[in-house]
CSV table of C-alpha atoms in Angstrom, one decimal:
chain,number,residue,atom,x,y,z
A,1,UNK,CA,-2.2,6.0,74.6
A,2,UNK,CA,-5.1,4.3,72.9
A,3,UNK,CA,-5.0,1.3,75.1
A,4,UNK,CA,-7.6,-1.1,76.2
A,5,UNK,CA,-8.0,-2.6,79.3
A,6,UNK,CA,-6.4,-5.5,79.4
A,7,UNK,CA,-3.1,-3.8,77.3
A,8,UNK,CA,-3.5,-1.0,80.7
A,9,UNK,CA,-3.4,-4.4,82.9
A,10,UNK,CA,-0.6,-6.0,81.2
A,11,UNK,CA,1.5,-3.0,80.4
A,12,UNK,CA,0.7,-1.0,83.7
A,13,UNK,CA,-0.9,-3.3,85.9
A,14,UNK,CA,1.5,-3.4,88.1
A,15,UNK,CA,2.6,0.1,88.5
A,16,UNK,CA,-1.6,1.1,89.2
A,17,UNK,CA,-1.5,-1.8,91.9
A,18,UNK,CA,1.4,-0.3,93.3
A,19,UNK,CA,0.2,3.0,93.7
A,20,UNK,CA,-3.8,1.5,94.9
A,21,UNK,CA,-2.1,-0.4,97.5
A,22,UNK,CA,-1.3,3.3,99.9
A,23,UNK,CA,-5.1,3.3,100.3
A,24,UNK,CA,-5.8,-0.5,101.4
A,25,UNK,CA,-7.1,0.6,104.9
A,26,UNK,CA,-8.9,3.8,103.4
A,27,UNK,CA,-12.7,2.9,103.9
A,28,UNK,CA,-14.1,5.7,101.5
A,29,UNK,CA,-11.8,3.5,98.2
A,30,UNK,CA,-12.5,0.2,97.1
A,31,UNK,CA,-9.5,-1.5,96.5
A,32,UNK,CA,-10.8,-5.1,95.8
A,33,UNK,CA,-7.8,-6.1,97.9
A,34,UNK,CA,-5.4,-5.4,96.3
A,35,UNK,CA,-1.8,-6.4,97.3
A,36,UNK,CA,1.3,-4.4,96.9
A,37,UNK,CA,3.5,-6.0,94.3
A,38,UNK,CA,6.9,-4.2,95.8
A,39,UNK,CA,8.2,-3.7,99.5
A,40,UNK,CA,8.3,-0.1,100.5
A,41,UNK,CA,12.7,-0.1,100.7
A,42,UNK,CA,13.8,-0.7,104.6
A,43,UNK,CA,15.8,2.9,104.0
A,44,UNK,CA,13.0,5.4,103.2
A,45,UNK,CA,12.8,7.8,105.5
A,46,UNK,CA,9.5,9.9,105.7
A,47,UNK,CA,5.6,8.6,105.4
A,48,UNK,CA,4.7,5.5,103.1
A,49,UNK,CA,3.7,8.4,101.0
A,50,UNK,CA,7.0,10.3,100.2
A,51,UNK,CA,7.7,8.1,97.1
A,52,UNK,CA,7.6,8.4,93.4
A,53,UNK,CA,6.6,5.3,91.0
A,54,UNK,CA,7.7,5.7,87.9
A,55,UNK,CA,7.7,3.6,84.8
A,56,UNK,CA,9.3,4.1,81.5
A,57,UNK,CA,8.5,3.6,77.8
A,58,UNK,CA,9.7,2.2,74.7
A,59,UNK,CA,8.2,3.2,71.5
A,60,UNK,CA,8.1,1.3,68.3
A,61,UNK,CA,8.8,3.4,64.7
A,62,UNK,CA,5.2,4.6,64.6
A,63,UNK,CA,4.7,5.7,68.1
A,64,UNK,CA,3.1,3.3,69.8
A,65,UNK,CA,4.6,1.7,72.8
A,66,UNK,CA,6.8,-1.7,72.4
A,67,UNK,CA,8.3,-2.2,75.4
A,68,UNK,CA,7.9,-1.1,79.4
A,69,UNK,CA,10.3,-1.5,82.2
A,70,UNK,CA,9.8,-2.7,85.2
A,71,UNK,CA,8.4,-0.3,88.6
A,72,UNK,CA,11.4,2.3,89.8
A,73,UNK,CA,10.4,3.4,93.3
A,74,UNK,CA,12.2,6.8,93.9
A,75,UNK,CA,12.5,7.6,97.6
A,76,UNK,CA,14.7,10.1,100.3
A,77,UNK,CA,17.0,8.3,102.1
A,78,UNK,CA,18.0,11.5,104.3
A,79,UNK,CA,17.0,15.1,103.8
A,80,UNK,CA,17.6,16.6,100.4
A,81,UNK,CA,18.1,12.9,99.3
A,82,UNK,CA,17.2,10.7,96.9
A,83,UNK,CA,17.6,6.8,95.5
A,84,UNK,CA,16.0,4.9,92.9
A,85,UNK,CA,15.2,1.0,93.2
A,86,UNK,CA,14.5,-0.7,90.0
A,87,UNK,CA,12.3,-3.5,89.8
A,88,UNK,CA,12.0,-5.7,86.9
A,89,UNK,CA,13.1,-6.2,83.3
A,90,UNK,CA,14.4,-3.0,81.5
A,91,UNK,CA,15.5,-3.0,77.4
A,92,UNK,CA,18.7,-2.6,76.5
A,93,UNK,CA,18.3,0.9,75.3
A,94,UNK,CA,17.1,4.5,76.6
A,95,UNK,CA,13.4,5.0,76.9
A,96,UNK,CA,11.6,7.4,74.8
A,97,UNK,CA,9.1,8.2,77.8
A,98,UNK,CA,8.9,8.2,81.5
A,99,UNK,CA,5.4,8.1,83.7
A,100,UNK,CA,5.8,9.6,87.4
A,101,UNK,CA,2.9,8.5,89.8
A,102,UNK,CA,2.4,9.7,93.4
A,103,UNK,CA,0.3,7.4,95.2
A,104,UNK,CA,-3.1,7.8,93.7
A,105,UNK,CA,-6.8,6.3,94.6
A,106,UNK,CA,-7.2,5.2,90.8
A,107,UNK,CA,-8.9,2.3,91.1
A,108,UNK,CA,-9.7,1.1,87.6
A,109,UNK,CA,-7.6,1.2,84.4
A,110,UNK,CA,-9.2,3.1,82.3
A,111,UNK,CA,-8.9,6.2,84.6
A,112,UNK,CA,-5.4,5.5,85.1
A,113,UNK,CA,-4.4,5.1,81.9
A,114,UNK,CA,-5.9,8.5,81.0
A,115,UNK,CA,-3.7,10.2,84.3
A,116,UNK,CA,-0.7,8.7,82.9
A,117,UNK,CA,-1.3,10.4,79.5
A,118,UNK,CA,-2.0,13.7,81.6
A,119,UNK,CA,1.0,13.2,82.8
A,120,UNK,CA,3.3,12.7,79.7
A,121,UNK,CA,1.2,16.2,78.7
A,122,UNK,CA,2.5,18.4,81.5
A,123,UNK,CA,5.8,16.5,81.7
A,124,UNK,CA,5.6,18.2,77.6
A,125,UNK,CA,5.2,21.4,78.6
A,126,UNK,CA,7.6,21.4,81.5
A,127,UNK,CA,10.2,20.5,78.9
A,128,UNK,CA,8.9,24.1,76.9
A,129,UNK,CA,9.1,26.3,80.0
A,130,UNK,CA,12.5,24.7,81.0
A,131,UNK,CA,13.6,25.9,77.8
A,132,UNK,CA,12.2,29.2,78.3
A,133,UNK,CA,9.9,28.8,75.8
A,134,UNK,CA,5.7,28.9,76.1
A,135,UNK,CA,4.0,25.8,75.0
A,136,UNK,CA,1.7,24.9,72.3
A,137,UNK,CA,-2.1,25.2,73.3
A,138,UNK,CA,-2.6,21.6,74.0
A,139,UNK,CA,0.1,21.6,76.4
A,140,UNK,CA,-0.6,24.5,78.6
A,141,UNK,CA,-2.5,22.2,80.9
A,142,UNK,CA,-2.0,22.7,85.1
A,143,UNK,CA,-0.5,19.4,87.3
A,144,UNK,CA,2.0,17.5,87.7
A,145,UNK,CA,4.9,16.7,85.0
A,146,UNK,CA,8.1,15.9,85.9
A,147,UNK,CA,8.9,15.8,89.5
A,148,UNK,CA,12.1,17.6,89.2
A,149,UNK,CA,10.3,20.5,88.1
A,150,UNK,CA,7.6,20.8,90.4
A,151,UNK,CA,10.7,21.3,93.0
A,152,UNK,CA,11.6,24.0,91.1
A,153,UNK,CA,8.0,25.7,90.2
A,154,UNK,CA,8.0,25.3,94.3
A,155,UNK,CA,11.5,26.6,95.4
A,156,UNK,CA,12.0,29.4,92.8
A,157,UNK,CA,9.6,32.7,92.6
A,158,UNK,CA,10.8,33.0,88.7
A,159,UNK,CA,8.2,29.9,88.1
A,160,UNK,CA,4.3,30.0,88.4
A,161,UNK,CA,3.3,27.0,90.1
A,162,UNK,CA,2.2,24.7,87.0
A,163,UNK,CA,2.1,21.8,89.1
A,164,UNK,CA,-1.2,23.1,90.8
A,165,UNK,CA,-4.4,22.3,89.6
A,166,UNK,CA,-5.6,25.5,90.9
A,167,UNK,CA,-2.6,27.6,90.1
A,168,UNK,CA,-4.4,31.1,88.3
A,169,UNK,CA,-1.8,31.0,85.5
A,170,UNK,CA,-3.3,32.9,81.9
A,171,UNK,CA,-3.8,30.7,79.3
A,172,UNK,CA,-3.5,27.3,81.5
A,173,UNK,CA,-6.3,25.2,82.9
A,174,UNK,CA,-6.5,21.7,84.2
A,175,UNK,CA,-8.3,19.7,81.7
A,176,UNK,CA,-7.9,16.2,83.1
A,177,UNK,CA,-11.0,14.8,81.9
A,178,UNK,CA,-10.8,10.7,82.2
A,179,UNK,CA,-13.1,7.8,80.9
A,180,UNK,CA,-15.0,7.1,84.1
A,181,UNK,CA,-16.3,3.4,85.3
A,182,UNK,CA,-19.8,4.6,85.3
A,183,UNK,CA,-22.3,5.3,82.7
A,184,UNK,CA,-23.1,8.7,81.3
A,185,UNK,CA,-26.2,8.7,83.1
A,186,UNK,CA,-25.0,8.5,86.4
A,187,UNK,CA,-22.2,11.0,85.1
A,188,UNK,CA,-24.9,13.3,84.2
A,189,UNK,CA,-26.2,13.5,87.3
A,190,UNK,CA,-22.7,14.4,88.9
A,191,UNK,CA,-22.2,17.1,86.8
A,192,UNK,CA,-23.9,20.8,87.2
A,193,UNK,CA,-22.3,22.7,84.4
A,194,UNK,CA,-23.3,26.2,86.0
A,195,UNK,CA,-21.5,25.2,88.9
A,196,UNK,CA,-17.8,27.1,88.9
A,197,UNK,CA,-16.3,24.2,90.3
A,198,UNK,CA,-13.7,22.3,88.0
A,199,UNK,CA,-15.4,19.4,86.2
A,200,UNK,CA,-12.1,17.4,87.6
A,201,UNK,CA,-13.7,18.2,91.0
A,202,UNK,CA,-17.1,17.1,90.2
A,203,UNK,CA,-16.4,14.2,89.4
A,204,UNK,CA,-13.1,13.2,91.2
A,205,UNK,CA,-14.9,10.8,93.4
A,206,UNK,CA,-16.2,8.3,90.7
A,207,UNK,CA,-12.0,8.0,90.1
A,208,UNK,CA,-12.0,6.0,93.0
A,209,UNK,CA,-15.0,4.2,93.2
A,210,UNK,CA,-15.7,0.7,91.3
């Protein structure tokens, strides 16, 4: 998604304040204030945390996104399950795409926007190893796809654990790299590249920083 900010704001804006708003009493991330667009539903059971915000995506004839629904909040109601709240204006037709967000510390756009993308990658190659199949290079990437497949990378020995950023799988690695809101020089000086920790790690904290 080659997006800018303000297309991130106006296409996602919601969905990023959504997921900012779990840390609005965390003292180590900035969240400006934000405000949390949706109520948390009066029937989740669990912490604030337990839910999934997902958003889905409409794609025009070359690719490039049309349309976005509204915020779907996906929450347990009791053990082993769960329910879906819509919020929002959806097109009248089935989306080509679907972004799943656990509450995350992203707290500019540009960051965000390049997790979401991440996303769609491993929700890629969940769809290959669900079919039994191995994935093309760029899509043997570690972290988390779909959701319903991180239940079963976690519930049945058959899987590796692709969800995991840290999972030891051949051939995989986690290559979330995103556009950071700092400059290069300050990311050069966040960066030792004979250290054997993960770039991701390195610089993780400038994700939630302004």
């Amino acid at each position: 998604m080659a997006l800018s900010s303000d297309e991130i704001e106006e296409l996602f804006g919601d969905l990023l304040a959504q997921s900012l708003s779990h840390y609005r009493d965390d003292p180590n991330v900035d969240t400006a204030g934000v405000s949390r667009p949706f109520d948390l539903p009066a029937d989740k059971i669990g912490t604030d945390d337990a839910v999934l915000y997902k958003q889905e995506l409409y794609l025009d004839d070359a690719g490039d996104i049309e349309a976005v629904s509204g915020v779907l909040i996906t929450y347990y109601v009791a053990r082993g399950e769960r329910t879906t709240v819509r919020h929002g204006e959806t097109p009248d037709r089935d989306p080509d795409a679907c972004v799943e967000v656990s509450p995350a510390p992203f707290v500019a756009p540009e960051p965000f926007r390049d997790y979401l993308v991440y996303n769609l990658r491993c929700q890629i190659r969940d769809c290959y190893v669900g079919m039994g199949l191995e994935p093309p290079e760029t899509y043997k990437v570690l972290g988390p796809g779909q959701y319903r497949f991180t239940g079963k990378y976690q519930h049945f020995d058959c899987y590796p654990k692709y969800y995991d950023k840290d999972a030891a799988i051949p051939g995989y690695s986690h290559d979330f790299v995103p556009e950071l809101p700092i400059s290069d020089a300050e990311l050069g000086g966040l960066v030792d590249p004979t250290s054997e920790t993960s770039l991701y790690d390195q610089i993780k904290g400038a994700l939630f920083s302004r």
